[in-house]
Short mmCIF file of C-alpha atoms in Angstrom, two decimals:
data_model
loop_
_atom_site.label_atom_id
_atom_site.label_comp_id
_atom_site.label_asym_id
_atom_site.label_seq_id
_atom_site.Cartn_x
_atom_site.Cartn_y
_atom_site.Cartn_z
CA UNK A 115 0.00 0.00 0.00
CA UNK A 116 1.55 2.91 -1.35
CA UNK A 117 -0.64 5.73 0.49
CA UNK A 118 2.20 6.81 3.12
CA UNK A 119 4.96 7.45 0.45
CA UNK A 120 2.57 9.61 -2.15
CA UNK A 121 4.51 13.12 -2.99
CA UNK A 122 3.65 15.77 -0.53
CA UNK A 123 4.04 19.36 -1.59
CA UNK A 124 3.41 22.01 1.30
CA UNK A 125 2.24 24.89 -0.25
CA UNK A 126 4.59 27.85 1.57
CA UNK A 127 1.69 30.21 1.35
CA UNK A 128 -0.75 28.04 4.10
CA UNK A 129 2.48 29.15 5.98
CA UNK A 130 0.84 32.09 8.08
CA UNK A 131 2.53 35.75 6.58
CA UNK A 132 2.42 38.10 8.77
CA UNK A 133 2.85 41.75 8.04
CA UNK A 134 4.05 44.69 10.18
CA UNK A 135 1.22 47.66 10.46
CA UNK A 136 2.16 51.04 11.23
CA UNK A 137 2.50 51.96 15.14
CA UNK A 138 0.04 54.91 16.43
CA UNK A 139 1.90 58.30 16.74
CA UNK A 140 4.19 58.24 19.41
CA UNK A 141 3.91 54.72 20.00
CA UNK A 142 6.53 51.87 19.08
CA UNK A 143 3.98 48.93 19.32
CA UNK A 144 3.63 46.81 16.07
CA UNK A 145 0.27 45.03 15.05
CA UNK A 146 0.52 42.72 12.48
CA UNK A 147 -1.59 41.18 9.70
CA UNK A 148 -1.45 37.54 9.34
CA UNK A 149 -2.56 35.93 6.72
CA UNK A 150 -3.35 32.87 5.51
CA UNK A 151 -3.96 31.21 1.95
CA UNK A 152 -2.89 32.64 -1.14
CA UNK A 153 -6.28 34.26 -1.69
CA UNK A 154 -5.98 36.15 1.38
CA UNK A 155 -2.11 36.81 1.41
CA UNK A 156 -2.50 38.21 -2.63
CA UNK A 157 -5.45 39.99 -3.33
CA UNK A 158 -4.86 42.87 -5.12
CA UNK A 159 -5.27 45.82 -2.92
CA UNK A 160 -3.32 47.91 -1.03
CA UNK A 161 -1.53 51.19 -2.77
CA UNK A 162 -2.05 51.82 -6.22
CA UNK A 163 1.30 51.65 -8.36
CA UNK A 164 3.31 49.98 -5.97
CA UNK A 165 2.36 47.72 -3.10
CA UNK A 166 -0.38 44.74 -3.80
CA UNK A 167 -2.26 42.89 -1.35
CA UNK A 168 -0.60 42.91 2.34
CA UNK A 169 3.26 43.17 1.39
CA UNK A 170 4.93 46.58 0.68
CA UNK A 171 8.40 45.12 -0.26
CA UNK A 172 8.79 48.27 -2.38
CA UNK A 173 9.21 48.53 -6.24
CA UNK A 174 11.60 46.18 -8.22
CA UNK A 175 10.35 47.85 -11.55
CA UNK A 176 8.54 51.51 -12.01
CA UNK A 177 4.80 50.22 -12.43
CA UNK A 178 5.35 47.16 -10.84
CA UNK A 179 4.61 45.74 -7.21
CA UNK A 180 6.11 43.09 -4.92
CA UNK A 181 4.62 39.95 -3.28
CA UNK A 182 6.99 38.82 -0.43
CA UNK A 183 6.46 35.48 0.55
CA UNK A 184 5.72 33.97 3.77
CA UNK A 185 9.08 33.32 5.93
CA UNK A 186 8.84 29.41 6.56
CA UNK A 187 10.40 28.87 9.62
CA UNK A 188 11.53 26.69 12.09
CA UNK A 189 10.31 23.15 12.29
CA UNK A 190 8.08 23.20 9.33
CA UNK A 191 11.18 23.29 7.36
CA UNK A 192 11.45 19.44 7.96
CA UNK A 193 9.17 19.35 4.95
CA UNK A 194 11.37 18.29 1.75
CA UNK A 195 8.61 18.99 -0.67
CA UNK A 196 7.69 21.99 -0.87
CA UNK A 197 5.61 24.59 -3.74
CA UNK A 198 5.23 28.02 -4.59
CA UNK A 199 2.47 29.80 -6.50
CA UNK A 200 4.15 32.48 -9.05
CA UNK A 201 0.80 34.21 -10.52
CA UNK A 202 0.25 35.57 -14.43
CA UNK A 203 1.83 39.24 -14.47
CA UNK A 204 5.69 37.87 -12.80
CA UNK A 205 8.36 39.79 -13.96
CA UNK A 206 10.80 38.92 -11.19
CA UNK A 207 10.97 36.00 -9.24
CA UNK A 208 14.25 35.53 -6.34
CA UNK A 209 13.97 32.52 -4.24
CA UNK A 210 16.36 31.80 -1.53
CA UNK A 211 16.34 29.47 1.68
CA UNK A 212 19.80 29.13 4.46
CA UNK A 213 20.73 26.03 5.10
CA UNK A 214 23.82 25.25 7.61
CA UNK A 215 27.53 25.69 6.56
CA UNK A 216 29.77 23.12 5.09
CA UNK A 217 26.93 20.79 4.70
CA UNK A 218 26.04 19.70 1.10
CA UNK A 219 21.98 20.24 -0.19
CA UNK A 220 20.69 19.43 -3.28
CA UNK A 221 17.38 20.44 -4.65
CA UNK A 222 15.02 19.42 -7.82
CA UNK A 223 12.49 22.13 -9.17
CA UNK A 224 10.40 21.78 -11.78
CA UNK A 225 7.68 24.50 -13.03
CA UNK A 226 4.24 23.29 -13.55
CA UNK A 227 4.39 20.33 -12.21
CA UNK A 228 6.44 18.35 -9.35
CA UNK A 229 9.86 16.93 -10.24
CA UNK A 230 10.73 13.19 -11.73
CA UNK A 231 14.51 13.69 -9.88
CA UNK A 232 14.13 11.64 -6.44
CA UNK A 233 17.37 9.94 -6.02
CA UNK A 234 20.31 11.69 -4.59
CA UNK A 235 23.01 13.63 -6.78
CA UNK A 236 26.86 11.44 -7.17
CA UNK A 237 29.88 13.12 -6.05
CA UNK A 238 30.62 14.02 -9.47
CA UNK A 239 26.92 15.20 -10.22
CA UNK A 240 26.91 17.78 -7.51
CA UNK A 241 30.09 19.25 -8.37
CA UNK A 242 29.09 19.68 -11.68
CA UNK A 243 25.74 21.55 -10.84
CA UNK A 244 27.42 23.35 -7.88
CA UNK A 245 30.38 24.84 -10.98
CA UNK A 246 27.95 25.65 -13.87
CA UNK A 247 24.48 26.60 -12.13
CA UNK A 248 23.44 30.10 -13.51
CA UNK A 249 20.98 31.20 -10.40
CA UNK A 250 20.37 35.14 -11.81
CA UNK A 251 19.20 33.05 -14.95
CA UNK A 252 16.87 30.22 -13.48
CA UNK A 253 13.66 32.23 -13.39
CA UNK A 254 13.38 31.56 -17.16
CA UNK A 255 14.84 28.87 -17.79
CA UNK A 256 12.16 27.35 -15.16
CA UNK A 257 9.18 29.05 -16.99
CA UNK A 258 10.56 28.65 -20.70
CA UNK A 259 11.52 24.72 -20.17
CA UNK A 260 8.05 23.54 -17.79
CA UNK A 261 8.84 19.79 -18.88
CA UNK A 262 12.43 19.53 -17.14
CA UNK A 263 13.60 19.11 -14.14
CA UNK A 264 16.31 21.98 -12.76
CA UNK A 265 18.70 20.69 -10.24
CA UNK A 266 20.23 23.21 -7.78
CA UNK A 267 22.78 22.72 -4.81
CA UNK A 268 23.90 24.46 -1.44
CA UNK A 269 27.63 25.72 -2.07
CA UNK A 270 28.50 25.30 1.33
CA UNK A 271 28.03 28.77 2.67
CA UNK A 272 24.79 29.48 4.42
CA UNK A 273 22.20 30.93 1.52
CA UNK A 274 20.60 28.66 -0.37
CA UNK A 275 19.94 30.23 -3.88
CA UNK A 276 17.31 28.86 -5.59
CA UNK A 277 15.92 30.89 -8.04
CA UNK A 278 16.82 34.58 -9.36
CA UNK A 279 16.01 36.82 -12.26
CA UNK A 280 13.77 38.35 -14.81
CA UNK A 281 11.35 36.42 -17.51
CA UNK A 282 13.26 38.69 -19.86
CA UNK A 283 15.28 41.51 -20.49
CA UNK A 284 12.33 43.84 -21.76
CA UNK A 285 10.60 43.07 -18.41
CA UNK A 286 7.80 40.74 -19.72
CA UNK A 287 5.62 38.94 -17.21
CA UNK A 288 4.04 35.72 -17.33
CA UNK A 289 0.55 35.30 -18.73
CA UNK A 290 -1.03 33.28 -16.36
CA UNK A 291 -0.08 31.30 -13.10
CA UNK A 292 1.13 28.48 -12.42
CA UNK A 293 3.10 25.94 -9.33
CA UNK A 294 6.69 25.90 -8.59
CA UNK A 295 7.54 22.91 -7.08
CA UNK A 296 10.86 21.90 -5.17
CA UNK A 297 12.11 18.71 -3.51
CA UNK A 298 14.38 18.28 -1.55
CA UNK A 299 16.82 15.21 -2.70
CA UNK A 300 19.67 15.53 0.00
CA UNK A 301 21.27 17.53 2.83
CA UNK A 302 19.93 18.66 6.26
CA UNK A 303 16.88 21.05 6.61
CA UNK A 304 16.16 24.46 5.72
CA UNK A 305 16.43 26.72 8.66
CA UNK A 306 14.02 29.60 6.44
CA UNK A 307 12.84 30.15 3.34
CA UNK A 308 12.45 33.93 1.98
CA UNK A 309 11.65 35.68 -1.24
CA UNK A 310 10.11 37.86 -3.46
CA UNK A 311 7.87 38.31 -6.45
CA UNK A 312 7.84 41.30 -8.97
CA UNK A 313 4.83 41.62 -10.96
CA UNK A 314 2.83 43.81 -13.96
CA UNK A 315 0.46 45.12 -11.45
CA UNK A 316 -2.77 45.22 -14.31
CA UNK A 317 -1.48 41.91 -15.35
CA UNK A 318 -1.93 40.13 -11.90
CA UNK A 319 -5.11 41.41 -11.34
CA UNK A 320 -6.79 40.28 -14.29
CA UNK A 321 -4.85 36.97 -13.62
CA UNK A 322 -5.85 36.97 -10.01
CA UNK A 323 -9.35 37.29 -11.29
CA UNK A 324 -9.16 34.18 -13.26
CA UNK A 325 -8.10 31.76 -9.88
CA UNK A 326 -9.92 28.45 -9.82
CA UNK A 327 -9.44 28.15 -5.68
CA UNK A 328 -8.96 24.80 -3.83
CA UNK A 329 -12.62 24.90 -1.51
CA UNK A 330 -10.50 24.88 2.04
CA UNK A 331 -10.35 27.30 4.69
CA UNK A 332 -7.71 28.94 3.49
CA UNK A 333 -7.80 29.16 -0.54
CA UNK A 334 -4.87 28.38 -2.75
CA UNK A 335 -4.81 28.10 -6.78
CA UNK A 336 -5.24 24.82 -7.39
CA UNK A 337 -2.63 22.79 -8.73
CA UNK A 338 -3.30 23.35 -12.45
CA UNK A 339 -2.62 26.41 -14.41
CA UNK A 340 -4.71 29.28 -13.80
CA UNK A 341 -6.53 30.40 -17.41
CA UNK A 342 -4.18 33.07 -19.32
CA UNK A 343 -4.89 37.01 -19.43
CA UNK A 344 -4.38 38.42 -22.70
CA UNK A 345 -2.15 36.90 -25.32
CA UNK A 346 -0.89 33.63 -24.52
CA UNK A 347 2.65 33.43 -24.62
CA UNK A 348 4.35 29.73 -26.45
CA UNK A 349 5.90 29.59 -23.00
CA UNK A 350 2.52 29.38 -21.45
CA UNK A 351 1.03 27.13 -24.39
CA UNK A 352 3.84 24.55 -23.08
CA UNK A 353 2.99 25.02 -19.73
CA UNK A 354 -0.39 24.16 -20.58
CA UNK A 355 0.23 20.84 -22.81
CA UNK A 356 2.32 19.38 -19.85
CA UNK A 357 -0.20 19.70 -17.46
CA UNK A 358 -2.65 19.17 -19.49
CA UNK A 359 -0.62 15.72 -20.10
CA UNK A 360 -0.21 15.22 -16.80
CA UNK A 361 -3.87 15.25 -15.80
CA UNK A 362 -5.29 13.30 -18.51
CA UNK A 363 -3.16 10.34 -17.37
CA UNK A 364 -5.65 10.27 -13.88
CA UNK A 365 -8.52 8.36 -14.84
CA UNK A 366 -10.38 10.00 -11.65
CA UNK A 367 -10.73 13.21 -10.23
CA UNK A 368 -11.02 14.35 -6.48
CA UNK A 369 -12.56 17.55 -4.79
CA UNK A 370 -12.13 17.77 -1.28
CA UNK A 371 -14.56 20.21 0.71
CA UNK A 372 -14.49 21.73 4.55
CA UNK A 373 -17.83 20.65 5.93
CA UNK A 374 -16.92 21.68 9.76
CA UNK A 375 -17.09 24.89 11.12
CA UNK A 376 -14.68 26.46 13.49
CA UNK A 377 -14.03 25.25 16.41
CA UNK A 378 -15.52 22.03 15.63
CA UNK A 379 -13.82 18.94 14.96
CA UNK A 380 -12.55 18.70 11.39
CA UNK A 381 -15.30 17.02 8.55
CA UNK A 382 -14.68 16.81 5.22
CA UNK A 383 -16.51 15.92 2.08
CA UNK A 384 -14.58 14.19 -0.64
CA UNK A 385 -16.20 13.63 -3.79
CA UNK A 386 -14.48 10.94 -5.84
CA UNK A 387 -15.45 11.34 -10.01
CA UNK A 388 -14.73 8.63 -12.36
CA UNK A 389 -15.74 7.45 -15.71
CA UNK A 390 -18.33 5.06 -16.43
CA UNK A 391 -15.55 2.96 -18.20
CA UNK A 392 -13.89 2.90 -14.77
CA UNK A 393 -17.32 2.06 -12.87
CA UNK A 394 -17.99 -0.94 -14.63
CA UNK A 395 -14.57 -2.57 -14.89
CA UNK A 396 -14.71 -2.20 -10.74
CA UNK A 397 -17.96 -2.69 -9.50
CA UNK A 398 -16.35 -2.65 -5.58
CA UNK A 399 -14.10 -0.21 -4.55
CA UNK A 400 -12.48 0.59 -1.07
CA UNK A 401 -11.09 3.76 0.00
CA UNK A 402 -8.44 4.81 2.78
CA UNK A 403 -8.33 8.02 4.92
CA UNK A 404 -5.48 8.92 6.75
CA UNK A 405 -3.92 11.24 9.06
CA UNK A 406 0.03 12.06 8.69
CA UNK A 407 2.21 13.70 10.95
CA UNK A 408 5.28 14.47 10.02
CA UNK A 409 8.77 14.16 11.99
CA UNK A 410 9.38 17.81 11.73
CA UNK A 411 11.74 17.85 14.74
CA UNK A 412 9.47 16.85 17.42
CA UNK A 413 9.96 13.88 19.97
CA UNK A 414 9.57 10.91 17.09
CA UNK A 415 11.95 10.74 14.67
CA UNK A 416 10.00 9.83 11.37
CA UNK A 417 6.30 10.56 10.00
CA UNK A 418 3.52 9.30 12.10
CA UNK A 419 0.46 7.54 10.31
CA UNK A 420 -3.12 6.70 11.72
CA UNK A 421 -5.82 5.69 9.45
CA UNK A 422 -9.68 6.24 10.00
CA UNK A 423 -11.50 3.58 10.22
CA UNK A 424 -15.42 3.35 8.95
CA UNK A 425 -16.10 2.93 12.12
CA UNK A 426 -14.95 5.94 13.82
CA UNK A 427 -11.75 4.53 15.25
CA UNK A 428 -8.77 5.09 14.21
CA UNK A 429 -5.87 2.44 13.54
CA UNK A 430 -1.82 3.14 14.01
CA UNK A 431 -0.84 -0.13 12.17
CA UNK A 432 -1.60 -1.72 8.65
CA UNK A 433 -2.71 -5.06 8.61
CA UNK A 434 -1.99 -8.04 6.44
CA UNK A 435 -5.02 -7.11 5.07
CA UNK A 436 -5.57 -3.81 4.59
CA UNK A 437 -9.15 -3.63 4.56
CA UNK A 438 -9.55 -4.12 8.20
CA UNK A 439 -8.52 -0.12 8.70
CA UNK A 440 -10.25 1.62 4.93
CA UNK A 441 -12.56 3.82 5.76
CA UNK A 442 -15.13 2.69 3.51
CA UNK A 443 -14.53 -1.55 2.19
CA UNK A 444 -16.16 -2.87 -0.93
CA UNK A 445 -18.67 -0.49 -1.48
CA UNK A 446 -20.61 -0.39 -4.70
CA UNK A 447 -18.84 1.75 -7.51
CA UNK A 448 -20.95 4.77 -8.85
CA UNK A 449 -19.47 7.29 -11.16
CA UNK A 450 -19.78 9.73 -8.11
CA UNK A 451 -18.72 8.96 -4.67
CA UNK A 452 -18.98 10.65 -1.41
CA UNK A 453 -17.07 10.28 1.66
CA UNK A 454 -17.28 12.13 5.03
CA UNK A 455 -14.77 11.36 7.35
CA UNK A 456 -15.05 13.13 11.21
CA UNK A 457 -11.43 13.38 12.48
CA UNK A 458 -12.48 14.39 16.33
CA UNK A 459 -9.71 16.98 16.03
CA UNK A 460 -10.68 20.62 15.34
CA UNK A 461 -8.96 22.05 12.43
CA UNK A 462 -7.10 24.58 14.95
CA UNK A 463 -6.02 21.07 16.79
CA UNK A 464 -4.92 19.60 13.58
CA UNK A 465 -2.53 22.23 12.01
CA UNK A 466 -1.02 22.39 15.79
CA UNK A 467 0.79 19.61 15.01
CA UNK A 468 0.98 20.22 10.99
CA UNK A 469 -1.55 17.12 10.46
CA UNK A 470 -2.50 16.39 6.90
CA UNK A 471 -5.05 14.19 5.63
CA UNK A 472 -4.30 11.85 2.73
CA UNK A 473 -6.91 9.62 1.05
CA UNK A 474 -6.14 7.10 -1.68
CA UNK A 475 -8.17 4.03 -3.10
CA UNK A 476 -8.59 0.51 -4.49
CA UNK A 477 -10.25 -0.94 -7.45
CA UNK A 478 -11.44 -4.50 -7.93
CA UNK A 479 -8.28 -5.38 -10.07
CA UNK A 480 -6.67 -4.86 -6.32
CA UNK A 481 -4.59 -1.73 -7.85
CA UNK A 482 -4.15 0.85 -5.43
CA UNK A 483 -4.42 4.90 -6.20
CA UNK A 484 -2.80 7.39 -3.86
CA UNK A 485 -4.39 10.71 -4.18
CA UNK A 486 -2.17 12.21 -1.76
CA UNK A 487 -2.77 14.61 0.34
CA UNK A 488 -6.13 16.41 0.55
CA UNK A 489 -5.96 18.73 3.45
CA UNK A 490 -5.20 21.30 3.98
CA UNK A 491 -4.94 22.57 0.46
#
């Protein structure tokens, strides 16, 4: 059963940002802003020709305006899969992360989608990436080459420089938004990540606009393209055709949905969407909730797992037969199906510890599906 080892991207941005307000006269006590969610952390407001949504990181361009993203610190930098959101109108994009010295990191990103790289760089491998990276360049080579993966490495100092530079030299911005993801393939943890984003601030808005937003607390894009503003670029028309790729290869689709309201314990409703082709080659099929948390420096040294069990339990260990812990076993197949899950925990509770639910199921041929993880999103 393949559920625990799925590919877990954190999106940085349900990483609370929190943003310094101006004192009162006379006073020097700061109030901050925090905000979750890209949809809260981005919208477009704030002060016209400059500053968008909550940050005021200052110009990089006349005309232009600057997202900073949220500091990820501390223990959540156990993660080692990790994504960024970099929205239609980006200019500018610098990336960077500190890692400690005379230790040896290496890093896959890929734009669009998450990287193939999972194995460790050779000796020789990392020397050669460490002597011929081009960081000040990587912005476009990331956006201009979405099907490849783009290896970068800690060069023993303390920054981490992951990504740096302009789309291109006449200041053109991308036409609609999209992922960056990054994995982590060696090396000890991040102590921060830190960065900005320069955008076209008409651009953004119309591409902000255009958002399809995950349905959790605390919206972010979901992870597809977002629809292109304006004239499509052939960058963004290849951006497109491998996700487009990508997607088409998942015979199913899942929407997960926040059913609970604060400050009770966490429901949601997943709706699982499949073809009728699909339906009648597996007329049973058996589904798995789960609850993972990760390591991420507390007491335990690796990722705990408990899995929800139909009947409101919950189950630490797998059995020989799995079955005996799915949340829902050999149910009739129907081209739509619903599952509710009650986790007892409140979603406050929950992120406390940096839960995540995954859910993932089986088909009568006894193949198993890992959606990954479905909260938060």
């Amino acid at each position: 059963m393949s559920l625990a080892h799925a590919a877990n991207f954190v999106s940085l941005h349900q990483s609370p940002l929190r943003i310094a307000l101006p004192p009162a006269a006379g006073s020097y006590d700061y109030t901050f802003n925090t905000k979750i969610g890209f949809k809260q952390q981005y919208a477009p407001e704030g002060v016209t020709g400059c500053a968008i949504g909550y940050s005021t990181g200052g110009c990089a361009f006349p005309g232009g305006g600057s997202l900073a993203l949220p500091e990820f610190t501390g223990y959540q930098l156990q993660y080692k899969e990790f994504k960024i959101y970099i929205p239609a109108g980006s200019r500018s994009f610098m990336f960077s992360g500190y890692a400690p010295q005379a230790t040896e990191s290496a890093f896959a990103l890929r734009y669009g989608s998450a990287p193939v790289r999972e194995a460790a760089l050779g000796t020789a491998e990392y020397q050669a990436v460490k002597s011929t990276e081009q960081i000040d360049s990587t912005f476009s080579r990331l956006v201009n080459e979405p099907a490849a993966d783009h290896l970068v490495v800690h060069d023993g100092g303390g920054t981490v420089r992951f990504v740096g530079g302009q789309l291109d030299a006449s200041k053109g911005s991308t036409s609609q938004g999209n992922w960056l993801y990054v994995r982590q393939l060696s090396g000890t943890p991040l102590y921060d990540i830190q960065g900005a984003i320069d955008v076209d601030l008409a651009k953004y808005a119309a591409g902000y606009a255009a958002i399809v937003w995950t349905t959790s607390t605390y919206p972010d894009p979901v992870d597809a393209p977002s629809p292109a503003t304006g004239t499509v670029s052939t960058t963004d028309q290849q951006t497109t055709a491998a996700t487009t790729t990508t997607a088409s290869a998942s015979v199913a689709t899942l929407a997960t949905a926040v059913l609970s309201t604060d400050g009770q314990p966490l429901q949601l409703g997943i709706t699982l969407a499949q073809t009728a082709a699909d339906v009648a080659a597996n007329p049973k099929i058996s589904a798995w909730v789960a609850a993972r948390i990760p390591a991420n420096g507390q007491s335990f040294l690796s990722d705990l797992w408990f899995f929800r069990k139909g009947d409101g339990t919950w189950a630490s260990q797998v059995p020989a037969d799995a079955e005996a812990v799915a949340f829902a076993s050999q149910v009739a197949n129907t081209a739509t199906l619903r599952f509710t899950p009650s986790l007892d925990f409140t979603e406050a509770e929950m992120r406390a510890v940096n839960a995540e639910v995954h859910f993932g199921y089986k088909t009568s041929t006894g193949a198993f599906v890992s959606k990954g993880k479905i909260w938060p999103q």
